[in-house]
CSV table of C-alpha atoms in Angstrom, one decimal:
chain,number,residue,atom,x,y,z
I,84,MET,CA,-73.5,45.0,-0.3
I,85,ALA,CA,-76.1,42.5,-0.1
I,86,ALA,CA,-75.3,38.8,0.7
I,87,LEU,CA,-75.1,36.1,-2.1
I,88,VAL,CA,-77.5,33.5,-1.4
I,89,VAL,CA,-77.1,29.8,-2.7
I,90,GLY,CA,-80.1,27.9,-1.9
I,91,ALA,CA,-80.8,28.6,1.7
I,92,GLN,CA,-77.1,29.3,2.8
I,93,SER,CA,-75.6,32.7,2.9
I,94,MET,CA,-72.0,32.9,1.3
I,95,GLY,CA,-71.4,36.5,2.9
I,96,PRO,CA,-70.0,39.4,0.8
I,97,LEU,CA,-67.6,38.6,-2.2
I,98,PRO,CA,-63.9,39.4,-1.7
I,99,ALA,CA,-63.0,42.8,-3.2
I,100,ARG,CA,-61.1,41.1,-6.1
I,101,ALA,CA,-64.1,39.3,-7.2
I,102,VAL,CA,-66.5,42.3,-7.2
I,103,PRO,CA,-67.8,42.6,-10.8
I,104,GLY,CA,-66.2,45.5,-12.6
I,105,ALA,CA,-63.1,45.9,-10.2
I,106,VAL,CA,-60.0,46.8,-11.9
I,107,LEU,CA,-57.1,44.3,-11.1
I,108,SER,CA,-53.6,46.1,-10.9
I,109,ARG,CA,-50.9,44.5,-13.2
I,110,GLN,CA,-48.2,46.7,-11.7
I,111,SER,CA,-45.4,44.6,-10.1
I,112,PHE,CA,-43.4,46.0,-7.2
I,113,VAL,CA,-40.4,45.0,-9.3
I,114,ALA,CA,-41.1,47.4,-12.0
I,115,GLU,CA,-41.7,50.2,-9.6
I,116,ALA,CA,-38.4,49.3,-7.9
I,117,ILE,CA,-36.6,49.6,-11.3
I,118,ARG,CA,-38.2,52.8,-12.2
I,119,ARG,CA,-36.8,54.2,-8.9
I,120,ALA,CA,-33.3,52.7,-9.3
I,121,GLY,CA,-32.9,51.7,-12.9
I,122,PRO,CA,-31.7,55.0,-14.5
I,123,ALA,CA,-28.7,55.0,-12.0
I,124,VAL,CA,-27.5,51.3,-13.1
I,125,VAL,CA,-24.5,51.6,-15.6
I,126,THR,CA,-22.4,49.5,-17.8
I,127,ILE,CA,-18.6,49.8,-17.3
I,128,ASP,CA,-16.4,48.9,-20.1
I,129,THR,CA,-12.8,48.7,-19.4
I,130,GLU,CA,-9.5,48.7,-21.7
I,131,ARG,CA,-6.1,47.5,-20.7
I,132,VAL,CA,-3.1,47.7,-22.9
I,133,VAL,CA,-0.7,44.6,-22.3
I,134,PRO,CA,2.9,45.1,-23.7
I,135,ALA,CA,4.4,42.4,-25.9
I,136,SER,CA,5.9,39.7,-23.8
I,137,GLY,CA,8.5,38.7,-26.2
I,138,ARG,CA,9.1,35.3,-27.8
I,139,GLY,CA,10.7,32.2,-26.3
I,140,GLY,CA,11.1,33.8,-22.9
I,141,VAL,CA,12.8,36.9,-24.5
I,142,PRO,CA,11.4,40.1,-23.0
I,143,GLY,CA,9.7,42.3,-25.2
I,144,GLN,CA,11.7,45.4,-24.4
I,145,LEU,CA,14.8,43.4,-25.5
I,146,LEU,CA,13.2,42.3,-28.8
I,147,GLN,CA,12.7,45.9,-29.7
I,148,ASP,CA,16.4,46.7,-29.2
I,149,PRO,CA,17.9,47.0,-32.8
I,150,LEU,CA,21.4,45.6,-31.8
I,151,PHE,CA,19.9,42.5,-30.3
I,152,ARG,CA,17.7,42.1,-33.4
I,153,GLN,CA,20.7,42.5,-35.7
I,154,PHE,CA,22.9,40.0,-33.7
I,155,PHE,CA,20.2,37.3,-33.8
I,156,GLY,CA,19.3,38.1,-37.5
I,157,LEU,CA,15.6,39.2,-36.7
I,158,PRO,CA,14.0,41.3,-39.2
I,159,SER,CA,14.1,44.8,-38.2
I,160,GLY,CA,10.9,46.0,-39.6
I,161,GLN,CA,8.9,43.5,-37.3
I,162,GLN,CA,8.3,44.9,-33.9
I,163,PRO,CA,6.5,43.0,-31.2
I,164,ARG,CA,2.9,44.2,-30.9
I,165,SER,CA,1.0,45.1,-27.7
I,166,ARG,CA,-2.5,43.8,-27.2
I,167,THR,CA,-5.6,45.3,-25.7
I,168,GLU,CA,-7.6,43.3,-23.1
I,169,ARG,CA,-11.2,44.4,-22.7
I,170,GLY,CA,-13.5,43.8,-19.9
I,171,GLN,CA,-17.2,44.7,-18.7
I,172,GLY,CA,-19.1,44.8,-15.6
I,173,SER,CA,-21.9,46.8,-14.0
I,174,GLY,CA,-22.0,49.8,-11.5
I,175,VAL,CA,-24.6,52.0,-9.8
I,176,LEU,CA,-24.5,55.9,-9.4
I,177,PHE,CA,-24.7,56.6,-5.7
I,178,GLN,CA,-24.1,60.6,-5.8
I,179,ALA,CA,-25.4,63.1,-8.2
I,180,ASP,CA,-21.9,64.5,-9.0
I,181,GLY,CA,-21.2,61.2,-10.7
I,182,LEU,CA,-19.7,58.9,-8.2
I,183,ILE,CA,-20.1,55.1,-9.2
I,184,LEU,CA,-19.9,52.0,-6.9
I,185,THR,CA,-18.6,49.0,-8.5
I,186,ASN,CA,-16.4,46.0,-8.0
I,187,ALA,CA,-12.7,46.4,-7.6
I,188,HIS,CA,-12.0,43.3,-10.0
I,189,VAL,CA,-14.2,45.1,-12.9
I,190,VAL,CA,-11.7,48.1,-13.0
I,191,GLU,CA,-8.5,47.0,-11.6
I,192,ARG,CA,-5.4,47.5,-13.6
I,193,SER,CA,-7.4,49.4,-16.3
I,194,ASP,CA,-6.1,52.1,-18.5
I,195,ARG,CA,-9.5,53.3,-19.7
I,196,VAL,CA,-13.0,53.3,-18.3
I,197,MET,CA,-16.1,54.0,-20.3
I,198,VAL,CA,-19.4,54.2,-18.7
I,199,GLY,CA,-22.7,53.6,-20.5
I,200,LEU,CA,-25.9,54.8,-18.9
I,201,GLN,CA,-29.5,53.5,-19.4
I,202,SER,CA,-30.3,56.7,-21.6
I,203,GLY,CA,-27.7,55.4,-24.0
I,204,GLN,CA,-25.2,58.3,-23.2
I,205,ARG,CA,-21.5,57.1,-22.9
I,206,VAL,CA,-19.1,59.0,-20.6
I,207,GLU,CA,-15.5,58.5,-19.7
I,208,GLY,CA,-14.8,57.6,-16.2
I,209,LYS,CA,-12.0,57.8,-13.8
I,210,VAL,CA,-11.0,55.2,-11.0
I,211,VAL,CA,-11.1,57.4,-7.9
I,212,GLY,CA,-9.8,54.4,-6.0
I,213,LEU,CA,-10.2,50.5,-5.2
I,214,ASP,CA,-10.0,48.2,-2.3
I,215,PRO,CA,-8.8,44.6,-3.3
I,216,PHE,CA,-9.7,43.3,0.0
I,217,THR,CA,-13.3,44.0,-0.1
I,218,ASP,CA,-13.4,44.1,-4.0
I,219,LEU,CA,-15.1,47.6,-4.0
I,220,ALA,CA,-14.2,50.6,-6.2
I,221,VAL,CA,-15.3,54.1,-6.9
I,222,VAL,CA,-15.4,55.6,-10.4
I,223,ARG,CA,-16.0,59.3,-11.1
I,224,LEU,CA,-17.6,60.4,-14.4
I,225,LEU,CA,-15.7,63.0,-15.9
I,226,GLU,CA,-18.6,65.2,-17.3
I,227,GLN,CA,-20.7,67.4,-15.1
I,228,GLY,CA,-23.9,66.2,-13.7
I,229,PRO,CA,-26.3,66.1,-12.2
I,230,TRP,CA,-26.6,62.6,-12.8
I,231,PRO,CA,-29.3,60.0,-11.8
I,232,THR,CA,-28.8,58.2,-8.4
I,233,ALA,CA,-30.2,55.2,-6.8
I,234,PRO,CA,-31.4,55.4,-3.1
I,235,LEU,CA,-29.1,53.3,-0.6
I,236,GLY,CA,-30.8,51.3,1.9
I,237,ASN,CA,-29.9,49.6,5.1
I,238,SER,CA,-28.3,46.2,4.5
I,239,ASP,CA,-28.6,45.6,8.5
I,240,ALA,CA,-32.5,45.5,8.3
I,241,LEU,CA,-32.3,42.6,5.8
I,242,GLN,CA,-33.9,39.5,6.8
I,243,VAL,CA,-33.7,35.9,5.1
I,244,GLY,CA,-36.7,35.6,2.9
I,245,ASP,CA,-36.9,39.2,1.9
I,246,TRP,CA,-37.1,40.0,-1.9
I,247,ALA,CA,-34.0,40.5,-3.9
I,248,ILE,CA,-33.8,42.2,-7.2
I,249,ALA,CA,-30.5,42.0,-9.2
I,250,VAL,CA,-29.8,44.5,-11.8
I,251,GLY,CA,-26.9,44.7,-14.2
I,252,ASN,CA,-25.4,43.6,-17.6
I,253,PRO,CA,-24.9,39.9,-17.6
I,254,PHE,CA,-23.0,38.7,-20.7
I,255,GLY,CA,-23.3,42.2,-21.9
I,256,LEU,CA,-27.0,42.2,-21.9
I,257,ASP,CA,-27.9,45.7,-20.8
I,258,ASN,CA,-30.4,46.4,-17.9
I,259,THR,CA,-31.3,42.8,-17.1
I,260,VAL,CA,-33.5,42.4,-13.9
I,261,THR,CA,-33.6,39.2,-12.0
I,262,LEU,CA,-35.7,38.3,-8.9
I,263,GLY,CA,-35.3,36.2,-6.0
I,264,ILE,CA,-34.9,36.3,-2.3
I,265,VAL,CA,-32.2,36.8,0.4
I,266,SER,CA,-31.1,33.0,1.0
I,267,ASN,CA,-28.7,33.9,3.9
I,268,LEU,CA,-26.8,36.8,5.7
I,269,ASN,CA,-23.3,37.2,6.9
I,270,ARG,CA,-22.0,34.3,4.7
I,271,ASN,CA,-18.2,34.5,5.2
I,272,VAL,CA,-16.3,34.8,1.8
I,273,SER,CA,-13.8,32.0,3.2
I,274,LYS,CA,-16.6,29.4,3.1
I,275,LEU,CA,-16.4,29.9,-0.6
I,276,GLY,CA,-12.8,29.1,-0.8
I,277,ILE,CA,-11.6,32.8,-1.2
I,278,THR,CA,-8.8,33.5,1.4
I,279,ASP,CA,-7.7,37.0,0.1
I,280,LYS,CA,-10.9,39.0,0.9
I,281,ARG,CA,-12.3,40.3,4.1
I,282,LEU,CA,-16.0,40.1,3.4
I,283,ASP,CA,-19.4,38.8,5.0
I,284,LEU,CA,-21.9,38.6,1.9
I,285,ILE,CA,-25.5,38.5,1.1
I,286,GLN,CA,-26.4,35.2,-0.4
I,287,THR,CA,-29.2,35.2,-2.9
I,288,ASP,CA,-30.8,33.0,-5.5
I,289,ALA,CA,-31.6,36.1,-7.9
I,290,ALA,CA,-29.5,35.1,-11.0
I,291,ILE,CA,-26.2,36.8,-11.0
I,292,ASN,CA,-23.9,36.1,-14.0
I,293,PRO,CA,-20.7,37.4,-15.6
I,294,GLY,CA,-21.1,41.0,-16.2
I,295,ASN,CA,-23.5,41.6,-13.4
I,296,SER,CA,-20.6,42.4,-11.0
I,297,GLY,CA,-20.6,45.7,-9.5
I,298,GLY,CA,-24.4,46.2,-10.2
I,299,PRO,CA,-26.9,46.7,-7.2
I,300,LEU,CA,-28.8,44.3,-5.4
I,301,LEU,CA,-32.2,46.0,-4.6
I,302,ASN,CA,-34.8,45.4,-1.9
I,303,ALA,CA,-38.6,45.5,-2.6
I,304,ASP,CA,-38.7,49.4,-2.3
I,305,GLY,CA,-36.0,49.9,-5.0
I,306,GLU,CA,-33.2,50.6,-2.6
I,307,VAL,CA,-29.7,49.5,-3.1
I,308,VAL,CA,-28.9,46.9,-0.3
I,309,GLY,CA,-25.8,45.3,-2.0
I,310,ILE,CA,-23.5,45.4,-4.6
I,311,ASN,CA,-23.3,42.2,-6.6
I,312,THR,CA,-19.9,40.5,-6.7
I,313,LEU,CA,-19.8,36.9,-7.7
I,314,VAL,CA,-21.6,33.8,-8.3
I,315,ARG,CA,-21.0,30.1,-7.4
I,316,SER,CA,-22.5,27.7,-10.0
I,317,GLY,CA,-22.9,24.0,-10.1
I,318,PRO,CA,-25.6,21.3,-10.4
I,319,GLY,CA,-29.0,22.9,-10.0
I,320,ALA,CA,-29.3,26.5,-9.4
I,321,GLY,CA,-26.6,28.9,-9.0
I,322,LEU,CA,-25.8,31.0,-5.8
I,323,GLY,CA,-25.3,34.7,-6.0
I,324,PHE,CA,-23.5,37.1,-3.5
I,325,ALA,CA,-23.5,40.6,-2.9
I,326,ILE,CA,-21.5,42.9,-0.6
I,327,PRO,CA,-23.7,44.6,1.9
I,328,ILE,CA,-24.3,48.4,1.2
I,329,ASN,CA,-23.5,49.2,4.6
I,330,ARG,CA,-20.1,47.9,4.5
I,331,ALA,CA,-19.7,49.4,0.7
I,332,ARG,CA,-20.9,52.8,1.9
I,333,ALA,CA,-18.0,53.0,4.6
I,334,ILE,CA,-15.5,51.7,2.2
I,335,ALA,CA,-16.8,54.2,-0.5
I,336,ALA,CA,-16.3,57.0,2.0
I,337,GLN,CA,-12.7,56.1,2.6
I,338,LEU,CA,-11.9,55.7,-1.1
I,339,VAL,CA,-13.4,59.2,-2.0
I,340,ALA,CA,-11.5,60.8,0.9
I,341,THR,CA,-8.1,59.2,0.3
I,342,GLY,CA,-8.2,56.9,-2.6
I,343,ARG,CA,-7.5,53.9,-0.4
I,344,VAL,CA,-8.8,52.0,2.5
I,345,SER,CA,-7.0,51.1,5.7
I,346,HIS,CA,-7.4,47.4,7.1
I,347,ALA,CA,-6.0,46.5,10.5
I,348,MET,CA,-4.2,43.2,11.0
I,349,ILE,CA,-2.5,41.4,13.9
I,350,GLY,CA,-0.2,38.9,12.1
I,351,VAL,CA,-2.0,35.5,12.7
I,352,ALA,CA,-3.4,32.8,10.6
I,353,LEU,CA,-6.4,31.3,12.2
I,354,GLU,CA,-8.6,28.3,12.1
I,355,PRO,CA,-11.7,27.4,14.0
I,356,VAL,CA,-11.8,25.1,17.2
I,357,GLU,CA,-13.2,21.9,16.7
I,358,GLY,CA,-13.0,18.3,18.3
I,359,ALA,CA,-11.9,17.7,21.9
I,360,ALA,CA,-10.1,21.2,22.2
I,361,ALA,CA,-13.3,23.0,21.4
I,362,THR,CA,-14.4,25.5,24.1
I,363,PRO,CA,-17.9,26.0,25.2
I,364,THR,CA,-18.0,29.2,23.4
I,365,GLY,CA,-15.8,28.3,20.2
I,366,GLY,CA,-12.9,30.7,19.7
I,367,ALA,CA,-10.3,31.1,16.9
I,368,ARG,CA,-7.1,28.9,17.3
I,369,VAL,CA,-3.9,30.6,16.2
I,370,ARG,CA,-2.3,28.3,13.4
I,371,SER,CA,0.7,30.3,12.7
I,372,LEU,CA,2.3,33.8,13.4
I,373,GLN,CA,3.8,36.4,11.1
I,374,PRO,CA,7.2,36.9,12.4
I,375,GLU,CA,7.6,40.3,14.2
I,376,GLY,CA,3.9,41.0,13.6
I,377,PRO,CA,1.8,42.4,16.6
I,378,ALA,CA,0.6,39.2,18.0
I,379,ALA,CA,4.2,37.5,18.0
I,380,ARG,CA,5.6,40.4,19.6
I,381,ALA,CA,2.7,40.5,22.3
I,382,GLY,CA,3.6,36.7,23.1
I,383,LEU,CA,1.0,34.7,21.5
I,384,ARG,CA,2.0,31.2,20.4
I,385,PRO,CA,0.7,28.7,17.7
I,386,GLY,CA,-1.8,26.6,19.5
I,387,ASP,CA,-3.5,29.5,21.6
I,388,VAL,CA,-7.2,29.9,21.4
I,389,ILE,CA,-8.5,33.4,21.4
I,390,VAL,CA,-11.9,33.6,23.1
I,391,ALA,CA,-12.2,37.2,23.5
I,392,ALA,CA,-11.3,40.7,22.0
I,393,ASN,CA,-11.6,43.8,24.3
I,394,GLY,CA,-14.1,41.9,26.3
I,395,SER,CA,-16.3,40.7,23.5
I,396,ARG,CA,-16.6,36.9,23.0
I,397,ILE,CA,-15.1,35.5,19.9
I,398,SER,CA,-16.6,32.4,18.6
I,399,ASN,CA,-14.9,31.9,15.3
I,400,PRO,CA,-12.1,33.4,13.3
I,401,GLN,CA,-14.1,35.7,11.4
I,402,GLN,CA,-15.4,37.4,14.5
I,403,LEU,CA,-12.0,38.2,15.6
I,404,ILE,CA,-11.1,39.5,12.1
I,405,SER,CA,-14.0,41.9,12.4
I,406,ALA,CA,-13.2,42.8,15.9
I,407,VAL,CA,-9.6,43.9,14.6
I,408,GLU,CA,-11.1,45.8,11.8
I,409,ARG,CA,-13.5,47.6,14.3
I,410,VAL,CA,-10.5,48.5,16.5
I,411,GLY,CA,-8.4,50.0,13.6
I,412,VAL,CA,-4.8,50.6,12.9
I,413,GLY,CA,-2.7,51.9,15.8
I,414,GLN,CA,-5.4,51.4,18.5
I,415,PRO,CA,-5.1,49.1,21.6
I,416,LEU,CA,-6.4,45.6,21.6
I,417,ASN,CA,-6.8,43.2,24.3
I,418,LEU,CA,-7.1,39.5,23.8
I,419,THR,CA,-8.2,36.9,26.1
I,420,VAL,CA,-6.5,33.6,25.3
I,421,GLN,CA,-6.7,30.1,26.4
I,422,ARG,CA,-3.4,28.3,26.9
I,423,ASP,CA,-2.8,25.1,28.6
I,424,GLY,CA,-6.3,25.3,30.3
I,425,ALA,CA,-5.9,28.7,31.7
I,426,LEU,CA,-7.0,32.1,30.3
I,427,ARG,CA,-4.3,34.8,29.8
I,428,ARG,CA,-4.5,38.4,28.6
I,429,PHE,CA,-2.4,40.1,26.0
I,430,ASP,CA,-2.2,43.7,24.8
I,431,LEU,CA,-1.3,44.6,21.2
I,432,ILE,CA,-1.3,47.3,18.6
I,433,PRO,CA,-2.8,46.1,15.0
I,434,THR,CA,-0.8,47.4,12.1
I,435,GLU,CA,-1.9,47.9,8.5
I,436,LEU,CA,-2.8,45.0,6.2
I,437,VAL,CA,-0.5,45.3,3.1
I,438,ARG,CA,-1.6,43.2,0.1
I,439,ALA,CA,1.3,41.4,-1.8
I,440,PRO,CA,2.0,43.1,-5.4
I,441,ARG,CA,0.4,41.3,-8.2
I,442,PRO,CA,3.0,40.0,-10.7
């Protein structure tokens, strides 16, 4: 192409986008990503029947006893009524035979699960299994497929600043798409004031709201890199969090195989090492021990600082929890502990973490 000359000075060739007659693409990478994964994003509606709780602290079962009602002069024709609680969340199909990843809190304690697809079809689902410690669940569609699936990406390849696309049904608004970036990685859930979960989360500024729970977080290629799980709001913009898909994939495999997930524990409550007691490499201080737990039986004491597990350095409590999870239930674990200025080593066997029953 000939150079454009203004006066006596050459301006050089025009950029390609300014060439007369050039067609500018209005296609967004977000639209392409949604075309790839969107048909696999589902709405999950749940129902749970809650029995009547009675009046004045009297159990509902007792109120239904005709002798009890007659003794207290209660009308025989009036029976306490149960009520139905309804909830809604999102999910994503990851296998063509109808397996769906979602959050445990979306389907926990539900009596009926109905799944709505982007096509408008509604299919009954069954909870295969759920894990409250990672807030993940797998639901299976009860009709034969094949069903649309979303490709699963590699959350270990994420970098801060990567595009993040959240898809779900916030406030019941189906197929809502929001765009942001990955704001941080490996954000430990304990920093959000949540102490009953074992999670390191992807933080994003893509809008995640009630109803988005269980839906996918996509990368720019339309691959699922996370499962949206919660939002923390306050003055200014809200912060969204998602469970990395690599962790979710491993949890889902256990749920499909056995219906449950095994988590290892050593029976210690931990806290960071700070102030004058801090070691150059950090560590995890034992705040208390579970009586007759693995750590107590091995001889650990409150105040011990755990600085290594199976030879790998421990800088903070979360690293120790992750190390115990990697070792697994029933496998040997060697801890290096700093006590009274000296290093000591302890051998123990992690046992299974059991969740206290909900009331």
